[in-house]
Amino acid sequence: MTEMMTAVRKIGREKGFVVERVPIPKVGSHDVLVQVEAASVCGTDLHLWKWDEWAAQRIKPPLTVGHEFAGTVVEVGESVEHAKVGDYVSAESHVTCGMCFQCRTGQAHMCPQTKILGIDRDGAFAEYISIPEKVVWQNDRSKLPPEIATLQEPFGNAVFSTLAHDLAGQSVAVLGCGPVGLFSISIAKASGASNVLATDINDYRLGLAKTLGAKTFNPRNNPTKMETWKWLVQANEGFGVDIVLEMSGAPLAIDDAFKAVRNGGRVTLFGIPSAPVKIDVAESMIFKNLTVLALNGRRIFDTWYRTRWLLESGVVDLRPLITHQMGLEDVNKAAGLLDGGEACKIILRPKPDGKKVSGSTSGTSDTDANVRGHLMHR
Ligand SMILES: NC(=O)c1ccc[n+]([C@@H]2O[C@H](COP(=O)([O-])OP(=O)(O)OC[C@H]3O[C@@H](n4cnc5c(N)ncnc54)[C@H](O)[C@@H]3O)[C@@H](O)[C@H]2O)c1
Ligand SMILES: [Zn+2]
Ligand SMILES: [Zn+2]
């Protein structure tokens, strides 16, 4: 008889996810089966939940969604060489081909053949996920609990894009305080940035930015109607900002980035605009002698090593950014909260069914998760 599990699925074109029973995935010869202990919801999942234009052209339902997770290996394929049953793991969500020019020259994060977990193949919002051994990332349970280990994947985006600059003693502006922007603020603070400024149009998220030690500004909610770039310069003692991290994808914020940066400064474009954006290249970039980085993803696996160290060492503490924890079956509630902007990272925990557990420390009781969810709800 086929063993079944609970999974969060996109099965049609309508808004929302369906929680249903599906067969536990098969394990190919180079794959490992992971029992998911914690997963986290990302902006990309929200696109699938809403079924917007991007999702409609990219996704082929039915699909199990989710790509950020931590859990325990419960089965390994016959050709798996390193991973073992009982290992506590997360995964790089980008499954790259290993054979193209980028993959063979240490730039796998740009592999044109990339397949993404929960987008191009079944994902992690489920009791079990089957992944190729080559994307497995080993965690140390004594240092990273599942709710933090699952955040390594999105935090890695911020590590890659933020540590692309030498931040010590520099003024840094983060435009957009979604999870990625908030992660960047925590990295900039930990790296010794001299002044960390943050903007968003959402006061809840600016509240989190303030908790992390940033000076904040809401362009839509300031009595003086000051322009954002002017506030950034004013809050930087009248000087243009050394490094601007554009983490919103909003055209207005992209404009702010080029206006607020000092001549000779640096801008990272990481937020993804939903449509083409007009930029005056001469005025915004050339005459300012800027260094502009347009970045995507994480380096595989260089970024993971840095990410792990930042979290294990306690140099960066992500706990304040876990705003909610709930059961996997509450995924639609989680997506709604995120869509409303009153959440940062939401942790989902499948109910352990005890079937394939390797006898290790897999699984967390519902009661524990609820208690923690209650404590961490902000
Ligand atoms: N390049 C990559 O590899 C990569 C990877 C992950 C995410 N992203 C992109 O990075 C961005 C951030 O990701 P996220 O998960 O934090 O997204 P998010 O949507 O949660 O956060 C974006 C934030 O920008 C804010 N914002 C909107 N208009 C603004 C404005 N005019 N000024 C300042 N802030 C404004 C929003 O209120 C929101 O809080 C998104 O655009 C996402 O698509 C890029
Ligand atoms: Zn993600
Ligand atoms: Zn490749």
CSV table of C-alpha atoms and ligand atoms in Angstrom, one decimal:
chain,number,residue,atom,x,y,z
A,1,MET,CA,0.0,0.0,0.0
A,2,THR,CA,1.3,3.5,-0.8
A,3,GLU,CA,2.2,5.5,2.2
A,4,MET,CA,0.5,8.9,2.3
A,5,MET,CA,1.4,12.3,3.8
A,6,THR,CA,-0.1,15.7,4.2
A,7,ALA,CA,1.1,18.3,1.7
A,8,VAL,CA,0.4,21.9,0.7
A,9,ARG,CA,-0.5,21.9,-2.9
A,10,LYS,CA,-1.3,24.2,-5.8
A,11,ILE,CA,-3.8,22.2,-7.7
A,12,GLY,CA,-5.5,24.7,-9.9
A,13,ARG,CA,-5.5,28.3,-11.0
A,14,GLU,CA,-7.6,29.7,-8.2
A,15,LYS,CA,-6.2,31.7,-5.3
A,16,GLY,CA,-5.0,29.8,-2.2
A,17,PHE,CA,-3.4,26.5,-1.4
A,18,VAL,CA,-5.0,23.1,-0.8
A,19,VAL,CA,-3.9,20.9,2.1
A,20,GLU,CA,-4.3,17.3,1.0
A,21,ARG,CA,-3.1,13.8,1.4
A,22,VAL,CA,-0.7,12.6,-1.3
A,23,PRO,CA,1.8,9.7,-1.6
A,24,ILE,CA,5.1,10.1,0.2
A,25,PRO,CA,7.6,11.0,-2.6
A,26,LYS,CA,9.7,8.2,-4.1
A,27,VAL,CA,13.4,8.3,-3.5
A,28,GLY,CA,15.6,8.2,-6.6
A,29,SER,CA,19.0,6.6,-6.5
A,30,HIS,CA,20.8,9.9,-5.9
A,31,ASP,CA,18.0,11.3,-3.6
A,32,VAL,CA,17.4,11.5,0.1
A,33,LEU,CA,14.0,11.7,1.8
A,34,VAL,CA,13.7,14.3,4.5
A,35,GLN,CA,11.1,14.4,7.2
A,36,VAL,CA,10.3,18.1,7.4
A,37,GLU,CA,10.4,19.5,11.0
A,38,ALA,CA,10.0,23.2,10.1
A,39,ALA,CA,9.5,25.1,6.9
A,40,SER,CA,9.1,28.9,6.3
A,41,VAL,CA,6.9,30.9,4.0
A,42,CYS,CA,8.6,33.2,1.4
A,43,GLY,CA,7.4,36.0,-0.9
A,44,THR,CA,7.7,33.6,-3.8
A,45,ASP,CA,5.2,31.2,-2.1
A,46,LEU,CA,2.9,34.2,-1.9
A,47,HIS,CA,3.0,34.7,-5.7
A,48,LEU,CA,1.9,31.0,-6.0
A,49,TRP,CA,-0.8,31.5,-3.4
A,50,LYS,CA,-2.2,34.6,-5.2
A,51,TRP,CA,-1.7,32.9,-8.6
A,52,ASP,CA,-0.5,36.1,-10.2
A,53,GLU,CA,0.8,36.6,-13.8
A,54,TRP,CA,4.3,35.3,-12.9
A,55,ALA,CA,3.0,32.2,-11.2
A,56,ALA,CA,0.6,31.5,-14.0
A,57,GLN,CA,3.4,31.5,-16.6
A,58,ARG,CA,5.9,29.6,-14.4
A,59,ILE,CA,4.0,26.9,-12.5
A,60,LYS,CA,2.5,23.7,-13.8
A,61,PRO,CA,0.0,22.4,-11.1
A,62,PRO,CA,-0.4,20.1,-9.4
A,63,LEU,CA,2.7,20.9,-7.3
A,64,THR,CA,3.7,20.7,-3.6
A,65,VAL,CA,5.0,24.2,-2.8
A,66,GLY,CA,7.6,25.5,-0.3
A,67,HIS,CA,11.4,25.7,-0.5
A,68,GLU,CA,12.7,26.7,2.9
A,69,PHE,CA,12.9,23.9,5.4
A,70,ALA,CA,14.9,21.9,8.0
A,71,GLY,CA,14.4,18.2,8.9
A,72,THR,CA,15.8,14.8,9.3
A,73,VAL,CA,16.9,12.3,6.6
A,74,VAL,CA,14.7,9.2,6.9
A,75,GLU,CA,15.7,7.3,3.7
A,76,VAL,CA,18.6,7.5,1.2
A,77,GLY,CA,18.8,6.3,-2.4
A,78,GLU,CA,21.2,3.4,-3.3
A,79,SER,CA,23.8,5.8,-4.9
A,80,VAL,CA,23.9,8.4,-2.1
A,81,GLU,CA,27.4,8.7,-0.8
A,82,HIS,CA,27.5,11.1,2.0
A,83,ALA,CA,24.0,11.8,3.6
A,84,LYS,CA,22.9,9.2,6.2
A,85,VAL,CA,19.6,8.4,7.8
A,86,GLY,CA,19.3,10.6,10.9
A,87,ASP,CA,21.2,13.6,9.5
A,88,TYR,CA,19.7,16.9,10.3
A,89,VAL,CA,19.6,18.9,7.1
A,90,SER,CA,18.3,21.9,5.1
A,91,ALA,CA,18.8,22.4,1.4
A,92,GLU,CA,19.9,24.8,-1.3
A,93,SER,CA,16.6,25.3,-3.1
A,94,HIS,CA,18.2,25.7,-6.5
A,95,VAL,CA,19.0,22.4,-8.1
A,96,THR,CA,21.6,23.1,-10.7
A,97,CYS,CA,22.8,21.0,-13.7
A,98,GLY,CA,26.4,20.7,-12.7
A,99,MET,CA,27.5,20.6,-16.4
A,100,CYS,CA,27.0,24.0,-17.9
A,101,PHE,CA,29.6,26.8,-18.2
A,102,GLN,CA,28.4,28.5,-15.0
A,103,CYS,CA,28.3,25.3,-13.0
A,104,ARG,CA,31.7,24.2,-14.1
A,105,THR,CA,33.3,27.6,-13.3
A,106,GLY,CA,32.1,27.9,-9.7
A,107,GLN,CA,29.0,30.1,-10.6
A,108,ALA,CA,26.2,27.6,-10.2
A,109,HIS,CA,23.9,30.3,-8.8
A,110,MET,CA,23.6,31.5,-12.5
A,111,CYS,CA,23.0,28.0,-14.0
A,112,PRO,CA,20.4,28.5,-16.8
A,113,GLN,CA,19.1,24.9,-16.2
A,114,THR,CA,18.2,25.6,-12.5
A,115,LYS,CA,15.2,23.8,-11.1
A,116,ILE,CA,13.8,25.3,-7.9
A,117,LEU,CA,12.2,23.2,-5.1
A,118,GLY,CA,8.5,24.1,-4.7
A,119,ILE,CA,8.5,25.8,-8.1
A,120,ASP,CA,9.7,23.4,-10.8
A,121,ARG,CA,9.5,20.2,-8.6
A,122,ASP,CA,7.7,19.2,-5.5
A,123,GLY,CA,8.6,21.2,-2.5
A,124,ALA,CA,8.9,21.3,1.3
A,125,PHE,CA,5.5,22.3,2.7
A,126,ALA,CA,4.8,18.6,3.4
A,127,GLU,CA,5.7,15.9,5.9
A,128,TYR,CA,8.4,14.7,3.6
A,129,ILE,CA,10.4,16.0,0.7
A,130,SER,CA,12.7,14.1,-1.7
A,131,ILE,CA,15.8,16.1,-2.7
A,132,PRO,CA,19.0,15.3,-4.7
A,133,GLU,CA,21.9,14.6,-2.3
A,134,LYS,CA,23.8,17.4,-4.0
A,135,VAL,CA,21.6,20.1,-2.5
A,136,VAL,CA,21.7,18.7,1.0
A,137,TRP,CA,23.2,21.1,3.6
A,138,GLN,CA,24.1,19.5,6.9
A,139,ASN,CA,23.0,21.3,10.1
A,140,ASP,CA,24.2,21.0,13.7
A,141,ARG,CA,21.2,20.5,15.9
A,142,SER,CA,23.0,21.7,19.0
A,143,LYS,CA,23.5,25.1,17.3
A,144,LEU,CA,20.5,25.7,15.0
A,145,PRO,CA,17.0,24.7,16.0
A,146,PRO,CA,14.7,23.9,13.1
A,147,GLU,CA,12.9,27.3,13.1
A,148,ILE,CA,16.3,29.0,12.5
A,149,ALA,CA,17.8,26.3,10.3
A,150,THR,CA,15.0,26.7,7.8
A,151,LEU,CA,15.8,30.5,7.5
A,152,GLN,CA,19.3,29.8,6.2
A,153,GLU,CA,18.0,29.7,2.6
A,154,PRO,CA,16.3,33.2,2.6
A,155,PHE,CA,18.9,34.7,5.0
A,156,GLY,CA,21.5,33.5,2.5
A,157,ASN,CA,20.0,35.9,-0.1
A,158,ALA,CA,20.6,38.8,2.2
A,159,VAL,CA,24.1,37.5,3.1
A,160,PHE,CA,25.0,37.3,-0.5
A,161,SER,CA,23.7,40.7,-1.5
A,162,THR,CA,24.7,42.6,1.7
A,163,LEU,CA,28.2,41.2,2.2
A,164,ALA,CA,29.0,42.0,-1.4
A,165,HIS,CA,30.1,45.2,0.2
A,166,ASP,CA,32.7,46.1,2.8
A,167,LEU,CA,30.2,47.5,5.4
A,168,ALA,CA,32.4,48.4,8.4
A,169,GLY,CA,32.3,52.1,9.1
A,170,GLN,CA,30.0,52.8,6.1
A,171,SER,CA,26.6,54.3,6.1
A,172,VAL,CA,24.1,51.9,4.7
A,173,ALA,CA,20.5,52.5,3.6
A,174,VAL,CA,18.1,49.5,3.2
A,175,LEU,CA,15.1,50.3,1.0
A,176,GLY,CA,12.3,47.8,1.7
A,177,CYS,CA,12.0,46.0,5.1
A,178,GLY,CA,10.5,42.7,4.0
A,179,PRO,CA,12.3,39.7,5.3
A,180,VAL,CA,15.3,40.2,3.0
A,181,GLY,CA,15.7,43.9,3.9
A,182,LEU,CA,15.3,43.1,7.6
A,183,PHE,CA,17.9,40.4,7.3
A,184,SER,CA,20.2,42.9,5.6
A,185,ILE,CA,19.8,45.4,8.4
A,186,SER,CA,20.8,42.7,10.9
A,187,ILE,CA,23.9,41.9,8.8
A,188,ALA,CA,24.8,45.6,8.4
A,189,LYS,CA,24.6,46.2,12.1
A,190,ALA,CA,26.6,43.1,12.9
A,191,SER,CA,29.3,44.2,10.3
A,192,GLY,CA,29.9,47.5,12.0
A,193,ALA,CA,28.1,49.8,9.6
A,194,SER,CA,28.4,53.4,11.0
A,195,ASN,CA,24.8,54.3,10.2
A,196,VAL,CA,21.9,52.0,9.2
A,197,LEU,CA,18.9,53.7,7.7
A,198,ALA,CA,15.7,51.9,6.6
A,199,THR,CA,12.6,52.8,4.6
A,200,ASP,CA,9.3,51.1,4.0
A,201,ILE,CA,5.7,52.0,3.4
A,202,ASN,CA,4.6,49.6,6.1
A,203,ASP,CA,4.9,50.7,9.7
A,204,TYR,CA,4.7,47.2,11.1
A,205,ARG,CA,7.9,46.3,9.2
A,206,LEU,CA,9.5,49.6,10.1
A,207,GLY,CA,8.9,48.6,13.7
A,208,LEU,CA,10.9,45.4,13.2
A,209,ALA,CA,13.7,47.5,11.5
A,210,LYS,CA,13.8,49.8,14.5
A,211,THR,CA,14.0,46.7,16.8
A,212,LEU,CA,17.1,45.7,14.9
A,213,GLY,CA,18.7,49.2,15.4
A,214,ALA,CA,17.9,51.0,12.2
A,215,LYS,CA,16.7,54.6,11.9
A,216,THR,CA,13.4,54.4,9.9
A,217,PHE,CA,11.3,56.4,7.5
A,218,ASN,CA,7.9,55.8,5.9
A,219,PRO,CA,7.5,57.8,2.7
A,220,ARG,CA,3.7,57.5,2.9
A,221,ASN,CA,3.4,58.3,6.6
A,222,ASN,CA,5.5,61.4,7.4
A,223,PRO,CA,3.8,64.6,8.4
A,224,THR,CA,6.4,66.8,6.7
A,225,LYS,CA,5.9,65.1,3.3
A,226,MET,CA,9.7,65.0,2.9
A,227,GLU,CA,11.0,63.1,0.0
A,228,THR,CA,12.7,59.8,1.0
A,229,TRP,CA,16.1,60.5,-0.5
A,230,LYS,CA,16.2,63.8,1.2
A,231,TRP,CA,15.4,62.1,4.6
A,232,LEU,CA,18.2,59.6,3.9
A,233,VAL,CA,20.7,62.3,3.3
A,234,GLN,CA,19.5,64.4,6.3
A,235,ALA,CA,19.7,61.3,8.5
A,236,ASN,CA,23.2,60.7,7.3
A,237,GLU,CA,24.5,64.1,8.6
A,238,GLY,CA,23.8,65.8,5.2
A,239,PHE,CA,25.9,63.4,3.2
A,240,GLY,CA,24.9,61.0,0.4
A,241,VAL,CA,24.8,57.4,1.7
A,242,ASP,CA,27.9,55.1,1.1
A,243,ILE,CA,26.0,51.9,0.3
A,244,VAL,CA,22.3,51.6,-0.7
A,245,LEU,CA,20.6,48.2,-0.7
A,246,GLU,CA,17.4,48.2,-2.8
A,247,MET,CA,15.4,45.4,-1.3
A,248,SER,CA,11.8,46.3,-2.3
A,249,GLY,CA,11.7,46.2,-6.1
A,250,ALA,CA,9.4,49.3,-6.0
A,251,PRO,CA,10.2,51.7,-8.8
A,252,LEU,CA,10.0,54.7,-6.4
A,253,ALA,CA,12.5,53.1,-4.1
A,254,ILE,CA,14.9,52.3,-7.0
A,255,ASP,CA,14.7,56.1,-7.9
A,256,ASP,CA,15.4,56.9,-4.2
A,257,ALA,CA,18.4,54.6,-4.2
A,258,PHE,CA,20.2,56.5,-7.0
A,259,LYS,CA,19.3,59.9,-5.5
A,260,ALA,CA,20.4,59.0,-2.0
A,261,VAL,CA,23.7,57.3,-2.8
A,262,ARG,CA,26.8,59.6,-2.6
A,263,ASN,CA,29.0,60.2,-5.6
A,264,GLY,CA,31.3,57.2,-5.9
A,265,GLY,CA,29.0,55.1,-3.7
A,266,ARG,CA,27.6,51.7,-4.2
A,267,VAL,CA,24.1,50.4,-5.0
A,268,THR,CA,22.8,46.9,-4.9
A,269,LEU,CA,19.7,46.1,-6.8
A,270,PHE,CA,18.2,43.0,-5.4
A,271,GLY,CA,14.4,43.7,-5.2
A,272,ILE,CA,12.6,42.5,-8.3
A,273,PRO,CA,10.3,45.0,-10.0
A,274,SER,CA,7.1,43.6,-11.4
A,275,ALA,CA,7.5,45.6,-14.7
A,276,PRO,CA,10.4,47.3,-16.5
A,277,VAL,CA,11.7,50.4,-14.7
A,278,LYS,CA,13.0,53.6,-16.3
A,279,ILE,CA,16.4,54.8,-15.1
A,280,ASP,CA,18.4,57.9,-16.2
A,281,VAL,CA,21.7,56.1,-16.6
A,282,ALA,CA,23.7,59.3,-17.2
A,283,GLU,CA,22.5,61.3,-14.2
A,284,SER,CA,21.8,58.3,-11.9
A,285,MET,CA,24.9,56.3,-12.5
A,286,ILE,CA,27.6,57.6,-14.8
A,287,PHE,CA,28.0,61.2,-13.6
A,288,LYS,CA,27.9,59.8,-10.0
A,289,ASN,CA,30.7,57.3,-10.7
A,290,LEU,CA,28.7,54.6,-9.0
A,291,THR,CA,29.3,50.9,-8.6
A,292,VAL,CA,26.0,49.2,-9.2
A,293,LEU,CA,25.6,45.5,-8.5
A,294,ALA,CA,22.5,43.6,-9.7
A,295,LEU,CA,22.4,40.3,-7.8
A,296,ASN,CA,20.4,37.2,-7.8
A,297,GLY,CA,20.2,34.2,-5.4
A,298,ARG,CA,23.1,32.9,-3.3
A,299,ARG,CA,26.5,31.5,-4.1
A,300,ILE,CA,26.3,27.7,-3.9
A,301,PHE,CA,27.7,26.8,-1.4
A,302,ASP,CA,30.0,29.7,-0.4
A,303,THR,CA,27.2,31.8,0.9
A,304,TRP,CA,25.9,28.8,3.0
A,305,TYR,CA,29.2,28.6,4.9
A,306,ARG,CA,29.1,32.4,5.8
A,307,THR,CA,25.3,32.1,6.6
A,308,ARG,CA,25.8,29.2,8.9
A,309,TRP,CA,28.7,31.0,10.7
A,310,LEU,CA,26.7,34.2,11.2
A,311,LEU,CA,23.8,32.3,12.8
A,312,GLU,CA,25.7,29.6,14.8
A,313,SER,CA,28.1,32.2,16.3
A,314,GLY,CA,25.2,34.3,17.4
A,315,VAL,CA,26.6,37.3,15.5
A,316,VAL,CA,23.1,37.6,13.9
A,317,ASP,CA,20.0,36.6,15.9
A,318,LEU,CA,17.0,36.0,13.6
A,319,ARG,CA,14.6,35.2,16.4
A,320,PRO,CA,13.0,38.7,16.5
A,321,LEU,CA,12.0,38.2,12.8
A,322,ILE,CA,10.1,35.0,13.4
A,323,THR,CA,6.7,36.7,14.0
A,324,HIS,CA,4.5,33.6,13.8
A,325,GLN,CA,4.6,29.8,14.1
A,326,MET,CA,1.7,27.5,13.1
A,327,GLY,CA,0.8,24.1,11.8
A,328,LEU,CA,1.3,23.2,8.2
A,329,GLU,CA,-2.5,23.0,7.8
A,330,ASP,CA,-2.7,26.7,8.6
A,331,VAL,CA,-0.7,27.7,5.5
A,332,ASN,CA,-3.6,29.8,4.0
A,333,LYS,CA,-3.7,31.8,7.2
A,334,ALA,CA,0.0,32.3,7.1
A,335,ALA,CA,-0.1,33.5,3.5
A,336,GLY,CA,-2.9,35.9,4.3
A,337,LEU,CA,-0.9,37.3,7.2
A,338,LEU,CA,2.1,37.8,5.0
A,339,ASP,CA,-0.1,39.3,2.2
A,340,GLY,CA,-1.4,41.8,4.8
A,341,GLY,CA,2.1,42.9,5.6
A,342,GLU,CA,1.7,42.2,9.3
A,343,ALA,CA,4.3,39.4,9.5
A,344,CYS,CA,7.9,38.7,8.7
A,345,LYS,CA,9.0,35.1,8.8
A,346,ILE,CA,6.3,32.5,9.5
A,347,ILE,CA,7.3,29.0,10.5
A,348,LEU,CA,5.1,26.0,9.5
A,349,ARG,CA,5.4,22.7,11.3
A,350,PRO,CA,4.0,19.5,9.9
A,351,LYS,CA,2.5,17.2,12.5
A,352,PRO,CA,4.9,14.3,12.9
A,353,ASP,CA,3.2,11.1,11.9
A,354,GLY,CA,5.9,8.9,13.5
A,355,LYS,CA,5.9,6.5,10.5
A,356,LYS,CA,9.3,7.0,9.0
A,357,VAL,CA,11.1,8.7,12.0
A,358,SER,CA,14.5,7.3,12.3
A,359,GLY,CA,14.5,7.2,16.0
A,360,SER,CA,16.4,10.4,16.2
A,361,THR,CA,15.1,13.8,17.5
A,362,SER,CA,12.7,14.3,14.6
A,363,GLY,CA,9.5,16.2,15.1
A,364,THR,CA,8.1,18.7,17.6
A,365,SER,CA,4.8,18.3,19.4
A,366,ASP,CA,1.9,20.4,18.3
A,367,THR,CA,1.6,21.7,21.8
A,368,ASP,CA,5.2,22.9,21.8
A,369,ALA,CA,4.8,24.6,18.5
A,370,ASN,CA,1.6,26.3,19.7
A,371,VAL,CA,3.2,27.5,22.9
A,372,ARG,CA,6.2,28.9,21.0
A,373,GLY,CA,3.9,30.3,18.3
A,374,HIS,CA,2.0,32.1,21.1
A,375,LEU,CA,5.1,33.4,22.8
A,376,MET,CA,6.6,34.6,19.5
A,377,HIS,CA,3.5,36.2,18.1
A,378,ARG,CA,4.0,39.9,17.9
B,1,LIG,N1,17.4,38.9,-6.6
B,1,LIG,C1,17.1,37.8,-5.9
B,1,LIG,O1,17.7,36.7,-5.9
B,1,LIG,C2,15.9,37.8,-4.9
B,1,LIG,C3,15.7,36.7,-4.0
B,1,LIG,C4,14.7,36.9,-3.1
B,1,LIG,C5,13.9,38.0,-3.1
B,1,LIG,N2,14.1,39.0,-4.1
B,1,LIG,C6,13.3,40.2,-4.1
B,1,LIG,O2,13.8,41.0,-3.1
B,1,LIG,C7,12.7,41.8,-2.6
B,1,LIG,C8,12.6,41.6,-1.1
B,1,LIG,O3,12.1,40.3,-0.8
B,1,LIG,P1,11.2,40.1,0.4
B,1,LIG,O4,10.9,38.7,0.5
B,1,LIG,O5,11.7,40.8,1.6
B,1,LIG,O6,9.9,40.9,-0.2
B,1,LIG,P2,8.7,41.7,0.5
B,1,LIG,O7,7.7,41.9,-0.6
B,1,LIG,O8,8.3,41.0,1.7
B,1,LIG,O9,9.3,43.1,0.9
B,1,LIG,C9,9.4,44.2,0.1
B,1,LIG,C10,9.1,45.4,1.0
B,1,LIG,O10,9.3,46.6,0.3
B,1,LIG,C11,8.3,47.5,0.8
B,1,LIG,N3,8.1,48.6,-0.2
B,1,LIG,C12,7.2,48.8,-1.1
B,1,LIG,N4,7.3,50.0,-1.7
B,1,LIG,C13,8.3,50.6,-1.1
B,1,LIG,C14,8.9,51.9,-1.3
B,1,LIG,N5,8.5,52.8,-2.2
B,1,LIG,N6,10.0,52.2,-0.5
B,1,LIG,C15,10.4,51.4,0.5
B,1,LIG,N7,9.9,50.1,0.7
B,1,LIG,C16,8.9,49.8,-0.1
B,1,LIG,C17,7.1,46.7,1.0
B,1,LIG,O11,6.2,47.3,1.9
B,1,LIG,C18,7.7,45.4,1.6
B,1,LIG,O12,7.8,45.5,3.1
B,1,LIG,C19,11.5,41.4,-3.4
B,1,LIG,O13,11.3,42.3,-4.5
B,1,LIG,C20,11.8,40.0,-3.9
B,1,LIG,O14,11.1,39.7,-5.1
B,1,LIG,C21,15.1,38.9,-4.9
B,2,ZN,ZN,12.3,32.0,-0.8
B,3,ZN,ZN,24.4,24.4,-14.8
